[in-house]
Coordinates of C-alpha atoms in Angstrom, one line a residue:
X1 CA -92.4 -176.5 2.3
X2 CA -91.6 -173.1 0.8
X3 CA -89.9 -172.9 -2.6
X4 CA -86.3 -171.6 -2.5
X5 CA -84.4 -170.0 -5.3
X6 CA -80.7 -169.4 -6.1
X7 CA -81.1 -166.1 -4.4
X8 CA -81.9 -168.0 -1.3
X9 CA -81.6 -167.4 2.4
X10 CA -78.1 -168.7 2.3
X11 CA -77.1 -165.6 0.3
X12 CA -78.1 -163.4 3.2
X13 CA -74.6 -163.7 4.6
X14 CA -72.8 -163.5 1.3
X15 CA -71.8 -160.7 -1.0
X16 CA -74.3 -160.4 -3.8
X17 CA -72.7 -161.0 -7.2
X18 CA -73.2 -158.2 -9.7
X19 CA -75.5 -159.0 -12.6
X20 CA -73.6 -158.9 -15.9
X21 CA -76.4 -159.7 -18.3
X22 CA -77.2 -156.7 -20.4
X23 CA -80.5 -155.0 -20.7
X24 CA -82.2 -153.8 -23.9
X25 CA -80.2 -150.6 -24.0
X26 CA -78.1 -149.8 -27.1
X27 CA -74.6 -148.6 -26.8
X28 CA -75.6 -145.2 -28.1
X29 CA -78.2 -144.7 -25.4
X30 CA -77.2 -142.2 -22.7
X31 CA -76.6 -143.3 -19.2
X32 CA -78.5 -142.0 -16.2
X33 CA -78.2 -138.3 -15.2
X34 CA -80.2 -135.8 -13.2
X35 CA -80.2 -132.0 -13.5
X36 CA -82.1 -130.1 -10.9
X37 CA -84.4 -127.7 -12.5
X38 CA -86.4 -126.2 -9.7
X39 CA -88.1 -126.5 -6.3
X40 CA -91.5 -125.3 -5.4
X41 CA -93.2 -125.0 -2.0
X42 CA -96.6 -126.6 -1.6
X43 CA -97.1 -125.5 2.0
X44 CA -94.8 -123.6 4.3
X45 CA -96.6 -125.1 7.3
X46 CA -97.6 -128.6 6.7
X47 CA -98.7 -130.9 9.5
X48 CA -95.7 -132.7 11.1
X49 CA -95.5 -135.6 13.5
X50 CA -93.4 -138.7 13.5
X51 CA -95.4 -142.0 13.7
X52 CA -94.1 -145.5 12.8
X53 CA -90.9 -143.7 11.9
X54 CA -92.6 -141.7 9.1
X55 CA -94.7 -138.7 8.2
X56 CA -98.3 -138.7 7.0
X57 CA -97.5 -136.4 4.1
X58 CA -94.5 -138.4 2.9
X59 CA -95.0 -142.1 3.3
X60 CA -93.5 -143.5 0.1
X61 CA -96.2 -146.3 -0.2
X62 CA -98.7 -143.6 -1.2
X63 CA -100.1 -144.2 -4.7
X64 CA -100.4 -141.5 -5.5
X65 CA -99.6 -138.5 -3.3
X66 CA -98.2 -136.7 -6.4
X67 CA -99.2 -137.4 -10.0
X68 CA -99.2 -135.8 -13.5
X69 CA -102.0 -136.0 -16.0
X70 CA -102.5 -134.2 -19.3
X71 CA -100.0 -131.5 -18.7
X72 CA -100.9 -130.7 -15.1
X73 CA -99.4 -132.0 -11.8
X74 CA -101.4 -132.8 -8.7
X75 CA -100.4 -133.0 -5.1
X76 CA -102.3 -133.9 -1.9
X77 CA -101.4 -133.4 1.8
X78 CA -102.6 -132.2 5.2
X79 CA -102.0 -128.6 6.4
X80 CA -100.9 -127.5 9.8
X81 CA -104.5 -127.2 10.9
X82 CA -105.0 -130.8 9.6
X83 CA -107.2 -130.0 6.6
X84 CA -106.9 -132.3 3.6
X85 CA -106.0 -130.3 0.5
X86 CA -105.3 -131.0 -3.1
X87 CA -103.3 -128.7 -5.4
X88 CA -102.6 -128.5 -9.1
X89 CA -100.3 -126.7 -11.5
X90 CA -99.6 -126.6 -15.1
X91 CA -96.2 -128.3 -15.4
X92 CA -93.6 -125.7 -14.5
X93 CA -96.3 -123.3 -13.2
X94 CA -97.7 -122.1 -9.9
X95 CA -99.7 -124.3 -7.5
X96 CA -103.3 -123.6 -6.8
X97 CA -104.8 -125.3 -3.7
X98 CA -108.3 -126.3 -2.5
X99 CA -109.6 -127.9 0.6
X100 CA -111.7 -131.1 0.1
X101 CA -113.7 -130.9 3.3
X102 CA -111.9 -133.4 5.5
X103 CA -109.8 -133.1 8.7
X104 CA -107.1 -135.6 9.7
X105 CA -108.5 -137.6 12.6
X106 CA -105.3 -139.1 14.2
X107 CA -101.6 -138.7 14.5
X108 CA -100.9 -141.8 12.5
X109 CA -98.5 -141.7 9.5
X110 CA -100.5 -144.5 7.8
X111 CA -103.4 -142.1 7.3
X112 CA -102.0 -140.9 4.0
X113 CA -103.9 -139.3 1.1
X114 CA -103.8 -141.3 -2.2
X115 CA -105.1 -140.0 -5.6
X116 CA -106.2 -141.7 -8.7
X117 CA -107.6 -140.7 -12.1
X118 CA -110.5 -142.5 -13.8
X119 CA -109.6 -141.9 -17.5
X120 CA -113.0 -143.2 -18.6
X121 CA -114.7 -140.1 -17.2
X122 CA -111.9 -137.7 -16.2
X123 CA -112.5 -137.7 -12.5
X124 CA -109.9 -137.3 -9.7
X125 CA -110.5 -139.7 -6.8
X126 CA -109.0 -139.4 -3.3
X127 CA -109.0 -141.8 -0.3
X128 CA -107.6 -140.6 3.0
X129 CA -107.3 -141.1 6.7
X130 CA -107.4 -144.9 7.2
X131 CA -105.4 -147.4 9.3
X132 CA -107.3 -150.6 10.0
X133 CA -110.5 -148.7 10.3
X134 CA -112.9 -146.7 8.0
X135 CA -111.8 -144.4 5.2
X136 CA -112.8 -141.1 3.7
X137 CA -113.4 -140.8 0.0
X138 CA -113.8 -137.8 -2.2
X139 CA -114.2 -137.5 -6.0
X140 CA -114.2 -134.6 -8.4
X141 CA -116.8 -133.8 -11.1
X142 CA -116.5 -135.6 -14.4
X143 CA -114.2 -134.1 -16.9
X144 CA -112.1 -132.1 -14.4
X145 CA -108.9 -133.9 -15.4
X146 CA -109.6 -133.8 -19.1
X147 CA -110.1 -130.0 -19.3
X148 CA -108.1 -128.4 -16.5
X149 CA -107.6 -125.2 -18.4
X150 CA -111.3 -124.8 -18.9
X151 CA -112.6 -125.8 -15.5
X152 CA -111.8 -123.7 -12.4
X153 CA -110.0 -125.3 -9.5
X154 CA -112.4 -124.7 -6.7
X155 CA -114.0 -126.7 -3.8
X156 CA -117.2 -126.8 -5.8
X157 CA -115.5 -129.2 -8.2
X158 CA -115.4 -131.9 -5.5
X159 CA -118.2 -133.8 -4.0
X160 CA -118.8 -134.2 -0.2
X161 CA -116.5 -136.5 1.7
X162 CA -118.0 -140.1 2.0
X163 CA -117.3 -143.1 4.3
X164 CA -118.0 -145.4 1.3
X165 CA -117.2 -145.6 -2.4
X166 CA -120.5 -144.1 -3.6
X167 CA -122.3 -146.5 -1.3
X168 CA -119.9 -149.5 -1.6
X169 CA -118.7 -150.0 2.0
X170 CA -115.8 -152.5 1.4
X171 CA -114.6 -153.2 4.9
X172 CA -114.5 -151.7 8.4
X173 CA -110.7 -152.4 8.5
X174 CA -109.2 -150.6 5.5
X175 CA -105.6 -149.7 5.0
X176 CA -103.0 -148.9 2.2
X177 CA -105.2 -147.5 -0.6
X178 CA -103.4 -147.6 -4.0
X179 CA -105.1 -146.4 -7.2
X180 CA -104.1 -147.8 -10.6
X181 CA -105.7 -147.2 -14.0
X182 CA -106.4 -150.1 -16.3
X183 CA -105.4 -149.9 -20.0
X184 CA -109.1 -149.4 -20.8
X185 CA -109.3 -146.3 -18.5
X186 CA -111.1 -147.9 -15.6
X187 CA -109.8 -147.1 -12.1
X188 CA -108.9 -149.9 -9.7
X189 CA -108.3 -149.5 -5.9
X190 CA -106.0 -151.9 -4.1
X191 CA -106.4 -152.1 -0.3
X192 CA -105.8 -154.3 2.7
X193 CA -108.6 -155.9 4.7
X194 CA -108.0 -156.5 8.4
X195 CA -104.7 -155.8 10.2
X196 CA -100.9 -156.3 10.0
X197 CA -100.0 -159.9 10.6
X198 CA -103.4 -161.1 9.6
X199 CA -104.6 -159.2 6.5
X200 CA -105.6 -159.8 3.0
X201 CA -105.3 -157.8 -0.2
X202 CA -108.4 -156.9 -2.2
X203 CA -109.5 -154.9 -5.3
X204 CA -112.4 -152.7 -6.2
X205 CA -113.0 -151.2 -9.7
X206 CA -114.7 -148.1 -11.0
X207 CA -116.1 -148.2 -14.5
X208 CA -117.2 -144.6 -14.9
X209 CA -120.6 -145.1 -13.4
X210 CA -120.2 -147.2 -10.2
X211 CA -117.7 -149.0 -8.0
X212 CA -117.7 -152.8 -7.7
X213 CA -115.9 -154.9 -5.2
X214 CA -113.8 -157.5 -7.0
X215 CA -112.9 -159.2 -3.8
X216 CA -109.9 -160.4 -1.8
X217 CA -107.0 -162.2 -3.6
X218 CA -104.4 -163.0 -1.0
X219 CA -104.7 -165.3 2.0
X220 CA -103.6 -164.8 5.6
X221 CA -103.7 -168.5 6.4
X222 CA -101.3 -171.4 6.1
X223 CA -98.2 -172.4 8.1
X224 CA -94.8 -170.7 7.6
X225 CA -91.8 -172.3 9.4
X226 CA -88.4 -170.8 9.9
X227 CA -85.4 -172.2 11.7
X228 CA -86.8 -170.6 14.9
X229 CA -90.5 -171.4 14.9
X230 CA -93.8 -171.4 13.1
X231 CA -96.6 -168.9 12.3
X232 CA -100.1 -169.6 11.0
X233 CA -101.2 -166.1 10.2
X234 CA -99.7 -163.2 8.2
X235 CA -100.2 -160.3 5.9
X236 CA -98.9 -159.8 2.3
X237 CA -97.4 -156.3 1.9
X238 CA -97.3 -155.1 -1.7
X239 CA -94.3 -153.2 -3.1
X240 CA -96.8 -151.8 -5.6
X241 CA -99.4 -152.7 -8.2
X242 CA -98.7 -151.5 -11.7
X243 CA -99.7 -152.2 -15.3
X244 CA -97.0 -152.3 -18.0
X245 CA -97.4 -151.1 -21.5
X246 CA -98.8 -154.5 -22.6
X247 CA -101.5 -154.6 -20.0
X248 CA -99.9 -157.0 -17.5
X249 CA -100.5 -156.2 -13.9
X250 CA -97.4 -156.7 -11.7
X251 CA -96.9 -156.9 -8.0
X252 CA -93.9 -157.7 -5.8
X253 CA -94.5 -158.4 -2.1
X254 CA -93.2 -159.5 1.2
X255 CA -94.9 -161.6 3.9
X256 CA -95.2 -160.4 7.5
X257 CA -95.9 -163.2 10.1
X258 CA -98.1 -162.6 13.1
X259 CA -96.1 -164.9 15.4
X260 CA -92.7 -163.4 16.4
X261 CA -91.5 -166.9 17.2
X262 CA -90.2 -167.1 13.6
X263 CA -87.5 -164.5 14.4
X264 CA -84.1 -164.9 16.1
X265 CA -84.8 -161.8 18.3
X266 CA -87.9 -159.9 19.3
X267 CA -86.4 -156.6 18.4
X268 CA -86.5 -157.4 14.7
X269 CA -89.4 -157.6 12.3
X270 CA -91.2 -160.7 10.9
X271 CA -91.0 -159.7 7.3
X272 CA -89.5 -162.5 5.0
X273 CA -88.9 -163.3 1.4
X274 CA -89.6 -161.2 -1.7
X275 CA -92.4 -162.7 -3.8
X276 CA -93.8 -161.8 -7.2
X277 CA -97.2 -162.4 -9.0
X278 CA -98.8 -161.0 -12.1
X279 CA -102.2 -160.9 -13.7
X280 CA -103.1 -160.8 -17.4
X281 CA -106.8 -160.4 -16.9
X282 CA -107.0 -157.1 -14.9
X283 CA -106.4 -158.6 -11.5
X284 CA -109.1 -161.4 -11.8
X285 CA -106.5 -164.2 -11.5
X286 CA -102.9 -164.2 -10.3
X287 CA -100.0 -166.2 -11.6
X288 CA -96.6 -167.0 -10.1
X289 CA -93.3 -166.5 -11.8
X290 CA -93.7 -169.7 -13.9
X291 CA -97.1 -168.6 -15.1
X292 CA -99.1 -171.0 -13.0
X293 CA -102.4 -169.6 -11.6
X294 CA -102.0 -169.3 -7.8
X295 CA -105.1 -167.3 -6.9
X296 CA -108.4 -165.9 -8.0
X297 CA -109.7 -162.5 -6.9
X298 CA -113.0 -163.1 -5.0
X299 CA -112.6 -166.8 -5.2
X300 CA -111.9 -169.6 -2.7
X301 CA -108.3 -170.1 -4.0
X302 CA -106.2 -167.1 -3.0
X303 CA -102.4 -166.4 -3.2
X304 CA -101.0 -168.1 -0.1
X305 CA -97.6 -168.5 1.7
X306 CA -97.8 -172.2 0.9
X307 CA -98.0 -171.7 -2.8
X308 CA -95.0 -172.7 -4.8
X309 CA -93.2 -170.5 -7.3
X310 CA -93.9 -167.2 -5.5
X311 CA -90.5 -166.4 -3.9
X312 CA -88.0 -164.7 -6.2
X313 CA -85.6 -163.7 -3.5
X314 CA -85.6 -165.8 -0.3
X315 CA -84.7 -164.3 3.0
X316 CA -85.6 -165.4 6.5
X317 CA -87.1 -162.9 9.1
X318 CA -83.7 -162.2 10.8
X319 CA -82.5 -159.4 8.6
X320 CA -85.2 -156.6 9.0
X321 CA -86.4 -156.8 5.4
X322 CA -88.5 -153.7 4.6
X323 CA -92.1 -154.1 3.4
X324 CA -93.8 -151.9 0.7
X325 CA -90.6 -150.7 -0.9
X326 CA -90.8 -150.0 -4.6
X327 CA -91.3 -151.5 -8.1
X328 CA -91.3 -150.6 -11.8
X329 CA -91.5 -152.2 -15.2
X330 CA -89.1 -151.5 -18.1
X331 CA -89.8 -150.8 -21.7
X332 CA -89.9 -154.6 -22.4
X333 CA -92.4 -155.2 -19.6
X334 CA -89.9 -156.8 -17.3
X335 CA -90.4 -156.2 -13.6
X336 CA -87.9 -154.5 -11.4
X337 CA -87.9 -153.9 -7.6
X338 CA -86.0 -152.2 -4.8
X339 CA -85.7 -154.3 -1.6
X340 CA -83.7 -153.5 1.5
X341 CA -82.5 -155.3 4.6
X342 CA -79.4 -155.9 6.7
X343 CA -77.0 -158.2 4.8
X344 CA -75.6 -161.2 6.5
X345 CA -72.0 -159.8 6.6
X346 CA -73.3 -157.5 9.4
X347 CA -74.6 -160.5 11.3
X348 CA -77.3 -163.1 10.9
X349 CA -79.6 -161.7 13.5
X350 CA -80.9 -158.1 13.8
X351 CA -81.9 -157.2 17.3
X352 CA -83.3 -153.7 16.8
X353 CA -85.2 -153.1 13.5
X354 CA -84.7 -149.3 13.4
X355 CA -81.1 -149.0 14.6
X356 CA -79.8 -152.0 12.7
X357 CA -81.3 -150.9 9.4
X358 CA -80.0 -147.3 10.0
X359 CA -76.5 -148.6 10.8
X360 CA -76.2 -151.4 8.3
X361 CA -79.1 -151.5 6.0
X362 CA -78.5 -151.8 2.2
X363 CA -80.8 -151.5 -0.8
X364 CA -80.8 -154.1 -3.6
X365 CA -82.0 -153.8 -7.2
X366 CA -83.9 -157.0 -8.1
X367 CA -85.0 -157.6 -11.7
X368 CA -86.0 -160.1 -14.3
X369 CA -83.5 -160.1 -17.1
X370 CA -83.9 -160.7 -20.8
X371 CA -83.3 -164.4 -20.2
X372 CA -86.1 -164.6 -17.8
X373 CA -83.8 -165.1 -14.8
X374 CA -83.9 -163.0 -11.6
X375 CA -80.8 -161.0 -10.8
X376 CA -80.0 -158.9 -7.7
X377 CA -77.4 -156.2 -7.4
X378 CA -76.5 -154.4 -4.1
X379 CA -76.6 -150.7 -4.4
X380 CA -73.4 -149.4 -2.7
X381 CA -75.1 -146.7 -0.7
X382 CA -75.7 -147.0 3.0
X383 CA -79.3 -146.4 3.9
X384 CA -78.5 -144.3 7.0
X385 CA -82.2 -144.7 7.7
X386 CA -84.8 -147.3 8.6
X387 CA -87.0 -146.1 5.8
X388 CA -87.8 -146.9 2.2
X389 CA -86.1 -146.3 -1.2
X390 CA -88.1 -145.6 -4.4
X391 CA -87.3 -146.9 -7.9
X392 CA -87.8 -145.1 -11.2
X393 CA -86.8 -146.1 -14.8
X394 CA -86.2 -143.5 -17.5
X395 CA -87.0 -143.8 -21.2
X396 CA -83.7 -145.7 -21.7
X397 CA -84.5 -148.1 -18.9
X398 CA -81.7 -146.6 -16.7
X399 CA -82.6 -147.2 -13.1
X400 CA -82.8 -144.5 -10.4
X401 CA -83.0 -145.2 -6.6
X402 CA -84.3 -142.3 -4.6
X403 CA -83.1 -142.9 -1.0
X404 CA -84.4 -141.4 2.2
X405 CA -83.4 -137.7 2.5
X406 CA -83.8 -137.3 -1.3
X407 CA -80.5 -138.8 -2.3
X408 CA -80.5 -140.2 -5.8
X409 CA -78.3 -143.1 -7.1
X410 CA -78.5 -144.5 -10.6
X411 CA -77.3 -147.3 -12.8
X412 CA -77.3 -147.7 -16.6
X413 CA -79.2 -150.4 -18.5
X414 CA -76.2 -150.7 -20.8
X415 CA -74.0 -152.0 -17.9
X416 CA -76.6 -154.5 -16.8
X417 CA -77.2 -152.3 -13.8
X418 CA -73.8 -152.8 -12.3
X419 CA -72.5 -149.2 -12.2
X420 CA -74.6 -147.7 -9.4
X421 CA -73.4 -144.4 -8.2
X422 CA -74.7 -141.3 -6.4
X423 CA -75.9 -138.5 -8.7
X424 CA -77.5 -136.2 -6.1
X425 CA -76.6 -136.3 -2.4
X426 CA -79.7 -134.5 -1.1
X427 CA -77.7 -131.4 -0.2
X428 CA -79.9 -128.4 0.7
X429 CA -83.2 -130.3 0.9
X430 CA -83.2 -130.9 4.7
X431 CA -85.6 -133.7 3.9
X432 CA -87.0 -135.7 6.8
X433 CA -86.8 -139.2 5.3
X434 CA -89.0 -140.9 2.7
X435 CA -90.1 -139.1 -0.4
X436 CA -93.2 -139.4 -2.6
X437 CA -92.4 -140.0 -6.3
X438 CA -94.5 -138.7 -9.2
X439 CA -94.5 -142.0 -11.1
X440 CA -96.4 -140.7 -14.1
X441 CA -94.3 -137.6 -14.7
X442 CA -91.2 -139.4 -15.9
X443 CA -93.3 -140.6 -18.9
X444 CA -95.2 -137.4 -19.3
X445 CA -92.2 -135.0 -19.7
X446 CA -89.0 -136.8 -18.8
X447 CA -88.8 -135.2 -15.3
X448 CA -88.1 -137.0 -12.0
X449 CA -90.3 -135.1 -9.5
X450 CA -90.8 -135.9 -5.9
X451 CA -92.4 -134.4 -2.8
X452 CA -90.6 -134.1 0.5
X453 CA -91.0 -132.5 3.8
X454 CA -88.4 -130.7 5.8
X455 CA -87.1 -132.0 9.1
X456 CA -88.8 -130.6 12.3
X457 CA -89.3 -131.7 15.9
X458 CA -92.3 -132.7 17.9
X459 CA -95.4 -131.5 16.2
X460 CA -94.0 -128.2 14.8
X461 CA -95.2 -127.8 11.2
X462 CA -92.6 -127.7 8.5
X463 CA -92.4 -126.9 4.8
X464 CA -93.5 -129.3 2.1
X465 CA -91.9 -129.1 -1.3
X466 CA -91.7 -130.6 -4.8
X467 CA -88.3 -130.8 -6.5
X468 CA -87.8 -131.5 -10.1
X469 CA -84.9 -133.1 -12.0
X470 CA -84.5 -133.4 -15.8
X471 CA -83.6 -136.9 -17.0
X472 CA -81.6 -137.8 -20.1
X473 CA -83.3 -136.4 -23.2

């Protein structure tokens, strides 16, 4: 029996009550604001094809397609001739681009490029071109990220592409690479083993000298039963994997069932429930919301759909819940997430995942408040898209939701996140859909920076840009 919460499936058909508990913000703290400071072009002719409703250069689950480190910003993408490239600029400066020796192998938007920095030795790491198959890995020379002004930006600074992590093979069915740096400066790589509907999450770790496989930590087995039917296999889709300032590792997730019998209609999607786990030992063990250990990485006991205390917002598979949306932690280390689905007021059964989300989908801000309770607030902005929304918190813990097409809505911490409104409507961007956020730049220089690609048709290449917005000082 799955544990239900007060934000249970019954609320799928009801209006979500605004959360009135206040955050940590003081009355004198400024509310959210954005001021557009500039747009730069990474590539006037980036590869363009629509696959799984998205673009390979702008799938928002990339971690990271855009990042900032020690005063420089880095971006990675595929050019019109399918070459994988990585660029850097001093913040506010001009981009310089190098090819890393790999060519995109398939027209599959899952085959994104993700970047990470191992602070322990100053290397840039990239994984690319993987969807339930092998991957390509490239890393820079040591120290490149620590001395960007003193080390030239040339292909010679990068090693040859590999099909392993310096000899560590991991799996033949590899998807969704996400890099995250530990507080000690090691680099961890989160990835999925196997396939959608029957996959497991796993971790590897780089200590400055070698990669080590830590192992799998989520389970694909166990029985899930809805009012429509049952399923015995699934995949846990992560909204992210992030350390807060105290060293706690957070992850929100949704489950996707293999058996479509759990849905009211075959045109929907089998995603259900929003879950949450955390780790205080660098991803070795995982705890539920109550603090109970529910899984061990590399051990026999993994986080499973049958574990109690995982679900923090319950929703059955009938509402086209999005997977891999977004998460962040505030200055007090409290977790926040964006989730989106078709609310019950538009009907209790979606019959076409894309069209129903586009017509009636809404995003919700889900967070743990100062009392330790979970609160959910609907963001009053129609999705007008089947795609994902990203979440950013500024230095005052104000929340910003970056919607498809580059639209920005925000809410103040002082209001308890009840005053959501549009701050930027995306005018002039001509963005295709999802955007890739520079998660690290907000902390680095108080700028919201995201990468987006212009709309095109067929396989006609289009321009890829980075736009910057100043946040409250």
